[in-house]
Tab-separated table of C-alpha atoms in Angstrom:
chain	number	residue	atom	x	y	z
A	855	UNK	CA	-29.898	6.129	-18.028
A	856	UNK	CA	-33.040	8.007	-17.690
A	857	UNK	CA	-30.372	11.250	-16.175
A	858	UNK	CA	-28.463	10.581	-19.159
A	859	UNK	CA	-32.477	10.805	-21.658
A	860	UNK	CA	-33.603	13.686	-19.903
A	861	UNK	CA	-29.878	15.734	-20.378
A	862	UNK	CA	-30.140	14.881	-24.400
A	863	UNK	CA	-33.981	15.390	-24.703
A	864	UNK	CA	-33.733	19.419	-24.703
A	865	UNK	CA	-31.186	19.017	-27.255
A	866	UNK	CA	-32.740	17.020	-29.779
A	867	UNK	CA	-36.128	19.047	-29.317
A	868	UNK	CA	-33.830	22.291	-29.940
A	869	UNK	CA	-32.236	20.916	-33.386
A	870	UNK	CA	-35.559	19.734	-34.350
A	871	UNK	CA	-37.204	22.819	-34.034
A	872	UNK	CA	-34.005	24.386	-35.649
A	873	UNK	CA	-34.556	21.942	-38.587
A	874	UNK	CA	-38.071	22.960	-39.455
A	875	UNK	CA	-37.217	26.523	-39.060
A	876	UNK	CA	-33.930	26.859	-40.947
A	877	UNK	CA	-35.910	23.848	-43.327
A	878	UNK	CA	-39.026	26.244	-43.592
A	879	UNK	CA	-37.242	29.568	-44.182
A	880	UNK	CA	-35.256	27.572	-47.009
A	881	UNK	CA	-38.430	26.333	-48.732
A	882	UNK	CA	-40.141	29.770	-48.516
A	883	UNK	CA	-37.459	31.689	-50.131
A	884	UNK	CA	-37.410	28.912	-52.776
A	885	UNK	CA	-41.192	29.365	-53.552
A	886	UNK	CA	-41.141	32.679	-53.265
A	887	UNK	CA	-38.391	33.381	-55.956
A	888	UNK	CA	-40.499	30.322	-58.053
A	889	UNK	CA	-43.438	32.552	-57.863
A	890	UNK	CA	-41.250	36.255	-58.911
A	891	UNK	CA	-39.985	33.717	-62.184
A	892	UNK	CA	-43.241	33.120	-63.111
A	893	UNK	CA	-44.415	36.700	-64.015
A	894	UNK	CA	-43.940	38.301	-67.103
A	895	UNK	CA	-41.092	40.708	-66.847
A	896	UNK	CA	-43.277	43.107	-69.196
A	897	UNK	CA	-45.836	43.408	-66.852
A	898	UNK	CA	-45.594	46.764	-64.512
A	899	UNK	CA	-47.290	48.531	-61.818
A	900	UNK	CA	-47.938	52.221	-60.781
A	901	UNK	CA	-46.499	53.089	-57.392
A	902	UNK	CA	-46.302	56.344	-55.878
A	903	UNK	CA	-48.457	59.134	-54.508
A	904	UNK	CA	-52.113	59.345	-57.005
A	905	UNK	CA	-52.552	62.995	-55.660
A	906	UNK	CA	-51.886	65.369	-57.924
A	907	UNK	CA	-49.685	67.927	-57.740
A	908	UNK	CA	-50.112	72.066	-57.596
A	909	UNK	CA	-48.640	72.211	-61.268
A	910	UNK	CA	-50.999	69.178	-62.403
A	911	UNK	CA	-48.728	66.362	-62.519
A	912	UNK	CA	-48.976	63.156	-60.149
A	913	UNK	CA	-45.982	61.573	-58.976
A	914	UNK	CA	-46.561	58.045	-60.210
A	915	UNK	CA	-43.683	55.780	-61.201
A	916	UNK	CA	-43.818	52.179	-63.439
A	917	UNK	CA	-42.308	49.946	-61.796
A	918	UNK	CA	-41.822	45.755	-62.915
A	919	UNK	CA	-44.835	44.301	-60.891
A	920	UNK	CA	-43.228	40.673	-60.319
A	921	UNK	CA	-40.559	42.622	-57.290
A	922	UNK	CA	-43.489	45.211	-56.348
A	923	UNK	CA	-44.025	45.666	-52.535
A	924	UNK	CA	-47.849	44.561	-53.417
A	925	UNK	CA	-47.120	41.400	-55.452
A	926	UNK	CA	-44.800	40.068	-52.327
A	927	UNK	CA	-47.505	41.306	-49.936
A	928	UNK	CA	-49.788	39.023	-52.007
A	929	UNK	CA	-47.505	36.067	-52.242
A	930	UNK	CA	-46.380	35.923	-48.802
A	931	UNK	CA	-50.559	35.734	-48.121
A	932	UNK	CA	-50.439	32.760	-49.384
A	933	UNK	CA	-47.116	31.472	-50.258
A	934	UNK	CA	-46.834	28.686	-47.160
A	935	UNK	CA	-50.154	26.315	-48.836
A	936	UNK	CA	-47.021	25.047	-50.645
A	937	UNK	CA	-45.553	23.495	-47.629
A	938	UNK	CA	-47.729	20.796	-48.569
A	939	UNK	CA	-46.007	19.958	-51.368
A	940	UNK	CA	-43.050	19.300	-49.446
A	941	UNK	CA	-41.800	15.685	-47.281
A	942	UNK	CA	-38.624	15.715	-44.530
A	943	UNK	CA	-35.532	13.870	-45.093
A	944	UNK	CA	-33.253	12.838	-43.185
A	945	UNK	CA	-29.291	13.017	-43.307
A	946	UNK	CA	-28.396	9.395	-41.824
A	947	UNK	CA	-24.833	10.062	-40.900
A	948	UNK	CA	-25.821	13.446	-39.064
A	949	UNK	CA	-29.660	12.567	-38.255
A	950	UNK	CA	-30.181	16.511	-39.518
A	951	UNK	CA	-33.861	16.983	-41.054
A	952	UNK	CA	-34.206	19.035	-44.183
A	953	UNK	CA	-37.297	19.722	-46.378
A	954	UNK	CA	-37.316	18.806	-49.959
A	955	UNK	CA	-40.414	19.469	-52.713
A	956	UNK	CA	-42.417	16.210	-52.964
A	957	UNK	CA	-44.757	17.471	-56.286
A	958	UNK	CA	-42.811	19.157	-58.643
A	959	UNK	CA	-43.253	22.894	-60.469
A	960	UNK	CA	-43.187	21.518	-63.937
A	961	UNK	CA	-44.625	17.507	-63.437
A	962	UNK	CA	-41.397	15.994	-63.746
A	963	UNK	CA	-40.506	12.846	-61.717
A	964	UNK	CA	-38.734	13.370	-58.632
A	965	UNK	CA	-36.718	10.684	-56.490
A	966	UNK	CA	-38.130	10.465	-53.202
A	967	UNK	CA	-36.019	8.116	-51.584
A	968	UNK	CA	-35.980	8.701	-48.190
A	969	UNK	CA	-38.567	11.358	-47.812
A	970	UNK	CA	-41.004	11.177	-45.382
A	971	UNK	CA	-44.504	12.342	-46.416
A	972	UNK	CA	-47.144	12.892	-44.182
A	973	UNK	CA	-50.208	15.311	-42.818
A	974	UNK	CA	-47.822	16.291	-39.238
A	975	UNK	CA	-44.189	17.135	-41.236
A	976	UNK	CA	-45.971	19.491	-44.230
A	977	UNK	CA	-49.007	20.933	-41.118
A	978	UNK	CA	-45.355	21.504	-38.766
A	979	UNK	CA	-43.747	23.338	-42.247
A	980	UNK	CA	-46.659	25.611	-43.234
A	981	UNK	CA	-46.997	26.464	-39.261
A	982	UNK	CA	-43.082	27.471	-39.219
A	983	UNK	CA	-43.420	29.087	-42.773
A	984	UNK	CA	-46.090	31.303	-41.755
A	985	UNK	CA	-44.645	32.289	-38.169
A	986	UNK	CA	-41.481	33.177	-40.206
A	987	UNK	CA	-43.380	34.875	-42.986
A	988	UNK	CA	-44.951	37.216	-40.372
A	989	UNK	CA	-41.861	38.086	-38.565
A	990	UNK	CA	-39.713	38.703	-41.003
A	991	UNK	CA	-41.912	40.024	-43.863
A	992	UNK	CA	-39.957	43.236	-43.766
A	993	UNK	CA	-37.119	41.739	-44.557
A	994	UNK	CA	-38.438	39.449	-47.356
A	995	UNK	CA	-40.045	42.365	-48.815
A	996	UNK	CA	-36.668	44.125	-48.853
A	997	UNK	CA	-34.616	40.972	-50.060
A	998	UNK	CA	-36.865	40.033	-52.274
A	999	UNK	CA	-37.913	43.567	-53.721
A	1000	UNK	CA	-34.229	43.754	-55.309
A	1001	UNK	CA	-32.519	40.804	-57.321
A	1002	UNK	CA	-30.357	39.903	-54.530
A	1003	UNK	CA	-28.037	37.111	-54.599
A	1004	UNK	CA	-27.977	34.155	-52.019
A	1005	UNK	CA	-31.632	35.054	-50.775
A	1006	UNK	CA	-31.774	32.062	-48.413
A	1007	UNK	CA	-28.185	32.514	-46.884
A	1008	UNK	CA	-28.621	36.162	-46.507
A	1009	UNK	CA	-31.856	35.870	-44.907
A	1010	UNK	CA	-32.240	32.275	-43.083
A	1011	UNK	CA	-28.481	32.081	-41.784
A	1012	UNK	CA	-27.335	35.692	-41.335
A	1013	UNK	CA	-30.502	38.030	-41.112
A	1014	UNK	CA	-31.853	35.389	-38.785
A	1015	UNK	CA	-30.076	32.896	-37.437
A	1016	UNK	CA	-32.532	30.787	-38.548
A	1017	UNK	CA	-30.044	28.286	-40.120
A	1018	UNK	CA	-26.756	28.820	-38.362
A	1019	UNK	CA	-25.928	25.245	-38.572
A	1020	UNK	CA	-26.637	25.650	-42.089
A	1021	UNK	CA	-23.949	28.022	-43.768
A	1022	UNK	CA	-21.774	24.729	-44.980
A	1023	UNK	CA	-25.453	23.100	-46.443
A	1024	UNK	CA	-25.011	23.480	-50.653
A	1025	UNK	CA	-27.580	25.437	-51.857
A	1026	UNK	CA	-29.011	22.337	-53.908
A	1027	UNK	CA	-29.499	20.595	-50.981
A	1028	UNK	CA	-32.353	22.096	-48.912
């Protein structure tokens, strides 16, 4: 028996860890493309070189601010305090965790049926969303930057292999 505990043990640890990741990735995009909603469309930013050039003119561009290199930089600062707001659930026919909000964006009443909520799941989520946020802020930037469709499958299953497991997962779900 204990042969038997010590064979599965690595393997549960692994798809744990895989969870929070692929979970944490998921819940990162979703914030993040919250956060690009929530700006006015209106609002722009200059981006270019602010020298000026030998016939007088700079070469500065408008661009929308909300998909700016230096709003995402700014976001992805500080865009993993919202793990907090999230709880672990967990599919009882496949024992799979995923990460679902807990508080929502606009107030409304969520069912929280099975979700866990505690101090170690959202301090585990914001320590995976940062470590994620740091190695793959290139690609988030670039993702992200553009109105690209199926952020989280492009980046958390196929950029990354973050969420290979994942790919059959509705978007809804995580």
């Amino acid at each position: 028996l204990a042969v038997a505990l010590a064979a599965l043990l690595p393997t549960a640890c692994a798809r744990r860890s895989q969870d929070l990741h692929c979970g944490a990735c998921r819940a990162l995009v979703d914030e993040l493309e919250w956060e690009i909603a929530q700006v006015d469309p209106r609002k722009t930013t200059q981006m270019g070189s602010f020298r000026i050039n030998p016939d007088g003119s700079q070469s500065v561009v408008e661009v929308p601010y909300a998909r700016s290199e230096a709003h995402l930089t700014e976001l992805l600062e500080r865009v993993c305090e919202k793990m907090k707001e999230y709880g672990e659930k967990v599919d009882p026919s496949t024992h799979r965790k995923s990460y679902v909000r807990v508080i929502s964006h606009d107030g409304t009443k969520m069912d929280l049926s099975g979700v866990k909520i505690d101090g170690d799941v959202a301090s585990s989520l914001k320590f995976a969303c940062e470590s994620i946020a740091e190695e793959y802020e290139d690609e988030l930037i670039e993702f992200l930057s553009h109105e690209a469709d199926n952020v989280k499958d492009r980046l958390c299953s196929k950029r990354t292999d973050l969420c290979d497991h994942a790919l059959h997962i509705p978007h809804d779900e995580l």
